[in-house]
mmCIF file of C-alpha atoms in Angstrom:
data_model
loop_
_atom_site.group_PDB
_atom_site.id
_atom_site.type_symbol
_atom_site.label_atom_id
_atom_site.label_comp_id
_atom_site.label_asym_id
_atom_site.label_seq_id
_atom_site.Cartn_x
_atom_site.Cartn_y
_atom_site.Cartn_z
ATOM 1 C CA ALA A 185 -108.535 71.463 -33.048
ATOM 2 C CA SER A 186 -108.287 75.170 -33.881
ATOM 3 C CA ARG A 187 -106.480 76.402 -37.004
ATOM 4 C CA GLY A 188 -102.771 76.769 -36.518
ATOM 5 C CA GLU A 189 -102.454 74.170 -33.641
ATOM 6 C CA GLU A 190 -98.798 73.238 -33.029
ATOM 7 C CA PRO A 191 -97.773 69.501 -34.007
ATOM 8 C CA HIS A 192 -96.748 67.321 -31.328
ATOM 9 C CA LEU A 193 -94.664 64.274 -31.031
ATOM 10 C CA GLU A 194 -95.951 60.921 -30.181
ATOM 11 C CA ALA A 195 -93.795 57.711 -29.275
ATOM 12 C CA ILE A 196 -95.080 54.208 -30.172
ATOM 13 C CA ARG A 197 -93.393 51.296 -29.059
ATOM 14 C CA SER A 198 -93.096 48.019 -30.950
ATOM 15 C CA GLY A 199 -91.318 45.504 -28.990
ATOM 16 C CA ALA A 200 -87.649 46.885 -28.226
ATOM 17 C CA GLU A 201 -87.994 49.666 -30.782
ATOM 18 C CA THR A 202 -89.500 53.042 -30.365
ATOM 19 C CA ARG A 203 -90.783 55.064 -33.478
ATOM 20 C CA TRP A 204 -91.633 58.800 -33.287
ATOM 21 C CA PHE A 205 -94.335 60.450 -35.247
ATOM 22 C CA GLU A 206 -95.102 64.108 -35.660
ATOM 23 C CA VAL A 207 -98.894 64.662 -35.465
ATOM 24 C CA HIS A 208 -100.780 67.548 -37.174
ATOM 25 C CA ALA A 209 -104.375 68.208 -36.423
ATOM 26 C CA HIS A 210 -106.408 70.212 -39.298
ATOM 27 C CA PRO A 211 -110.082 71.221 -38.485
ATOM 28 C CA LEU A 212 -112.584 70.194 -41.240
ATOM 29 C CA GLU A 213 -116.197 71.029 -41.737
ATOM 30 C CA HIS A 214 -117.430 67.803 -39.889
ATOM 31 C CA GLY A 215 -114.330 66.817 -37.841
ATOM 32 C CA THR A 216 -110.567 66.877 -37.685
ATOM 33 C CA LEU A 217 -108.009 65.471 -40.064
ATOM 34 C CA HIS A 218 -104.983 64.010 -38.217
ATOM 35 C CA VAL A 219 -101.697 63.638 -40.362
ATOM 36 C CA ALA A 220 -98.916 61.733 -38.620
ATOM 37 C CA SER A 221 -95.419 61.642 -40.262
ATOM 38 C CA GLU A 222 -92.682 59.291 -38.998
ATOM 39 C CA VAL A 223 -89.798 61.337 -37.564
ATOM 40 C CA THR A 224 -87.882 58.768 -36.020
ATOM 41 C CA GLU A 225 -84.575 59.474 -37.856
ATOM 42 C CA ARG A 226 -84.806 63.050 -37.237
ATOM 43 C CA GLU A 227 -85.404 62.622 -33.476
ATOM 44 C CA SER A 228 -82.398 60.180 -33.292
ATOM 45 C CA THR A 229 -80.342 62.716 -34.999
ATOM 46 C CA ARG A 230 -81.409 65.417 -32.622
ATOM 47 C CA ALA A 231 -80.616 63.275 -29.700
ATOM 48 C CA ALA A 232 -77.309 62.493 -31.036
ATOM 49 C CA LEU A 233 -76.390 66.020 -31.598
ATOM 50 C CA MET A 234 -77.557 66.914 -27.923
ATOM 51 C CA ILE A 235 -75.301 64.312 -26.638
ATOM 52 C CA ARG A 236 -72.352 65.570 -28.898
ATOM 53 C CA ASP A 237 -72.923 69.096 -27.769
ATOM 54 C CA ARG A 238 -73.029 67.916 -24.122
ATOM 55 C CA LEU A 239 -69.678 65.840 -24.459
ATOM 56 C CA SER A 240 -68.061 69.031 -26.362
ATOM 57 C CA THR A 241 -69.088 71.268 -23.491
ATOM 58 C CA LEU A 242 -67.692 68.543 -20.915
ATOM 59 C CA GLY A 243 -64.547 68.611 -22.942
ATOM 60 C CA LEU A 244 -64.125 72.481 -22.704
ATOM 61 C CA MET A 245 -64.952 72.360 -19.092
ATOM 62 C CA THR A 246 -62.479 69.467 -18.444
ATOM 63 C CA ALA A 247 -59.855 71.456 -20.314
ATOM 64 C CA GLY A 248 -60.297 74.317 -18.017
ATOM 65 C CA LEU A 249 -60.261 72.367 -15.042
ATOM 66 C CA VAL A 250 -56.956 70.789 -16.087
ATOM 67 C CA HIS A 251 -55.466 74.098 -16.705
ATOM 68 C CA GLU A 252 -56.431 75.385 -13.350
ATOM 69 C CA LEU A 253 -55.138 72.289 -11.660
ATOM 70 C CA ARG A 254 -51.927 72.518 -13.422
ATOM 71 C CA ASN A 255 -51.539 76.081 -12.349
ATOM 72 C CA SER A 256 -52.408 75.346 -8.776
ATOM 73 C CA LEU A 257 -49.934 72.306 -8.881
ATOM 74 C CA THR A 258 -46.976 74.468 -10.244
ATOM 75 C CA TYR A 259 -47.159 76.750 -7.094
ATOM 76 C CA ALA A 260 -47.586 73.726 -4.919
ATOM 77 C CA LEU A 261 -44.582 71.901 -6.451
ATOM 78 C CA GLY A 262 -42.475 75.029 -6.243
ATOM 79 C CA ASN A 263 -43.438 75.825 -2.585
ATOM 80 C CA ALA A 264 -42.975 72.275 -1.362
ATOM 81 C CA ALA A 265 -39.366 72.050 -3.152
ATOM 82 C CA MET A 266 -38.465 75.335 -1.289
ATOM 83 C CA LEU A 267 -39.810 74.243 1.806
ATOM 84 C CA SER A 268 -37.947 70.788 1.667
ATOM 85 C CA ASP A 269 -34.682 72.848 0.940
ATOM 86 C CA ALA A 270 -35.252 75.377 3.786
ATOM 87 C CA LEU A 271 -36.199 72.727 6.516
ATOM 88 C CA THR A 272 -33.207 71.482 8.505
ATOM 89 C CA GLU A 273 -34.890 68.838 10.707
ATOM 90 C CA GLU A 274 -34.924 65.595 8.802
ATOM 91 C CA SER A 275 -38.498 64.525 9.984
ATOM 92 C CA HIS A 276 -39.877 67.821 8.561
ATOM 93 C CA ARG A 277 -37.915 67.470 5.574
ATOM 94 C CA GLN A 278 -39.264 64.062 5.087
ATOM 95 C CA LEU A 279 -42.644 65.316 5.185
ATOM 96 C CA ALA A 280 -42.093 68.022 2.778
ATOM 97 C CA ASP A 281 -40.305 65.435 0.341
ATOM 98 C CA ASP A 282 -43.396 63.086 0.701
ATOM 99 C CA THR A 283 -45.715 66.005 -0.127
ATOM 100 C CA LEU A 284 -43.641 66.902 -3.227
ATOM 101 C CA GLU A 285 -43.804 63.285 -4.322
ATOM 102 C CA GLY A 286 -47.519 63.262 -3.950
ATOM 103 C CA ILE A 287 -47.930 66.415 -5.888
ATOM 104 C CA GLU A 288 -45.600 65.257 -8.605
ATOM 105 C CA ARG A 289 -47.744 61.972 -8.926
ATOM 106 C CA LEU A 290 -50.800 64.094 -9.343
ATOM 107 C CA ALA A 291 -49.210 66.323 -11.948
ATOM 108 C CA SER A 292 -48.030 63.281 -13.917
ATOM 109 C CA LEU A 293 -51.422 61.660 -13.639
ATOM 110 C CA ILE A 294 -52.990 64.981 -15.045
ATOM 111 C CA ASP A 295 -50.561 65.118 -17.680
ATOM 112 C CA ASP A 296 -51.316 61.602 -18.804
ATOM 113 C CA ALA A 297 -54.938 62.101 -18.779
ATOM 114 C CA ASN A 298 -54.705 65.395 -20.766
ATOM 115 C CA ARG A 299 -52.511 63.641 -23.230
ATOM 116 C CA PHE A 300 -54.838 60.669 -23.652
ATOM 117 C CA GLY A 301 -57.658 63.264 -24.320
ATOM 118 C CA ARG A 302 -55.895 65.037 -27.049
ATOM 119 C CA SER A 303 -56.734 64.307 -30.813
ATOM 120 C CA ASN A 304 -54.627 66.746 -32.366
ATOM 121 C CA ASP A 305 -52.769 65.291 -35.374
ATOM 122 C CA ARG A 306 -49.942 67.767 -34.974
ATOM 123 C CA LEU A 307 -49.104 66.482 -31.589
ATOM 124 C CA ARG A 308 -48.954 62.811 -32.827
ATOM 125 C CA GLN A 309 -45.520 61.258 -32.522
ATOM 126 C CA THR A 310 -44.180 57.646 -32.152
ATOM 127 C CA VAL A 311 -43.764 56.621 -28.576
ATOM 128 C CA PRO A 312 -42.500 53.278 -27.538
ATOM 129 C CA PRO A 313 -45.262 51.044 -26.391
ATOM 130 C CA SER A 314 -43.913 50.489 -22.873
ATOM 131 C CA VAL A 315 -44.145 54.275 -22.403
ATOM 132 C CA GLU A 316 -47.941 54.233 -23.119
ATOM 133 C CA VAL A 317 -48.601 51.086 -21.214
ATOM 134 C CA LYS A 318 -46.987 52.839 -18.277
ATOM 135 C CA ARG A 319 -49.135 55.869 -18.618
ATOM 136 C CA THR A 320 -52.260 53.907 -19.079
ATOM 137 C CA LEU A 321 -51.499 51.824 -15.841
ATOM 138 C CA ARG A 322 -50.813 55.043 -13.890
ATOM 139 C CA ILE A 323 -54.186 56.488 -14.935
ATOM 140 C CA ALA A 324 -55.896 52.881 -14.051
ATOM 141 C CA ARG A 325 -53.928 52.472 -10.852
ATOM 142 C CA SER A 326 -55.498 55.559 -9.579
ATOM 143 C CA ASP A 327 -58.865 54.275 -10.392
ATOM 144 C CA LEU A 328 -58.365 51.155 -8.311
ATOM 145 C CA ARG A 329 -57.256 52.855 -5.147
#
């Protein structure tokens, strides 16, 4: 090994547990000295931080997506309501009303999911359990379809 060689990581499995070691090689006159330091905790912390960073990024992306969906749904709700009011033939009006109902369900589902994902203490308030059960069931019902 040459002077200044970069350390490398090695994983050693012992049963179900994996231990990580950082290995340094130092050249000597008649060989090489290898020094291994256990860095399992450091690597576990690094992995946990990477996961946390990914989840944070996913949360930001999701918030942006929800915002854009809400904006689009606002246009769709307004247009469907105006269309329903403007139509004179009952079958066409029923189609517009069905569309409006579907958009309202989607908007409600997005609101429920958005509310579920918030962790802001300023937004906390007392809510009857039945309201939260209904919101949770609406979210779960969409998964079951």
